[in-house]
Amino acid sequence: MKAPPEIPERLRALIGQGTDAIETPALVVDLDAANRNQQRMTEFAAKHRLRLRPHAKMHKSAEFGRLQLQAGAAGLCVQTVGEAEALAAGGINDLFITNQVVSVAKLRRVAALAHQLRARGGQLAIAVDSFEGVERLAQAMQLTNTVIDVFVEVDIGQGRCGVAPGEAALQLARLIARRSASLRFAGLQAYHGGAQHLRSVAERRAAIGAAAERLDDTRRLLVAGELPPAVITGAGTGTFAHEAASGLWTEIQPGSFLFMDADYLRNERDAAQPQFEPALFVKSQVISVGEGRAVCDAGHKSHAIDSGLPLVHALPGQAPLAFANGGDEHGVLTLADGGTLPALGDTVWLIPGHCDPTVNLHDHLVVVRGGVAAGRVEAVVAVDARGAW
């Protein structure tokens, strides 16, 4: 099992200091904003009588996982066996691997982790979408005397993992039920990732409406087959209000809401969902100034670009800036709408395009209170599951 990264003394020394002491480039979390985001999501889930199981593949941190559990989350989702192991090592006891695992070696790790969590009063769950996957999982679980919760993943529209809706899902649930000595059919995994970043509210509503029809047909078939799903889980930051409105989902799995990113901020605002604010920033410094441009020290090694380039977070009184590709170590800043470019040595705060892979580029999160401009460092948190497969 991968050990969490050690926190260097130079980072520990930041605690209690102002944000100006943070060396660049650095990944910084505005804890006040993150707590507000979490509180809004917790209140939404409670209002709609939904269990909240946030996706920890976003922050990859046991510390932030504990904060979410303290705020009322039922457990956490992860995407890999390594993420589950890392968070379990950090004290998280209720985990759901929302992905397919068919490697024999990894399934042995799954079995060992399920046994470990059960021994301390926790529970491990996993998704499956094939007969072979079920058989391999059951064989691995024979190495323990533990029962693992198993969700049938249904492809409700994304075209990625998942068994076809309807009869195929019923047959897979029946196979799980027949392996009841080590597997327990826990319900349906129904996540439409492709709908999360459809830009308009109408597009997202239509995508989840179509997904709900497929899901309901499957649910009815399972009920008729005397295998009613106790839990139907899924939903993400872009669409969870629509899953809630359907009345089908009993648990939601949004992850990015806690930190937010530039890609989600580009979505049309949905009045049915709470408004979330950016809480994850890359602190950068202007290291060069040229004709009509300034260059900061945060390139692609400090933020992921799969969902687009970062937005520049304009503080009060600052001119709006545009960020352009400068390569691995550099970002090129230009004026977006008049004003004055930042000077050599000035700080520039960036909102990453995609929070999940951006976090995975860093060993640590510098956590501040009081805002990124005038706040102070409260903690330095390890990214426990960085690169954990």
Short mmCIF file of C-alpha atoms in Angstrom, two decimals, residues 1-7 86 89 363-364 382-385:
data_model
loop_
_atom_site.label_atom_id
_atom_site.label_comp_id
_atom_site.label_asym_id
_atom_site.label_seq_id
_atom_site.Cartn_x
_atom_site.Cartn_y
_atom_site.Cartn_z
CA MET A 1 0.00 0.00 0.00
CA LYS A 2 1.36 3.40 -0.99
CA ALA A 3 2.37 5.62 1.93
CA PRO A 4 1.01 9.17 1.93
CA PRO A 5 3.54 11.82 0.95
CA GLU A 6 5.52 13.28 3.83
CA ILE A 7 4.98 16.97 4.47
CA ALA A 86 -5.08 5.17 0.66
CA ALA A 89 -5.26 3.94 5.64
CA ASP A 363 1.67 16.05 -3.29
CA HIS A 364 0.09 18.60 -0.96
CA ALA A 382 -1.29 15.41 1.93
CA VAL A 383 -2.84 14.21 -1.32
CA ASP A 384 -2.89 10.67 0.06
CA ALA A 385 -4.10 8.94 -3.09
#
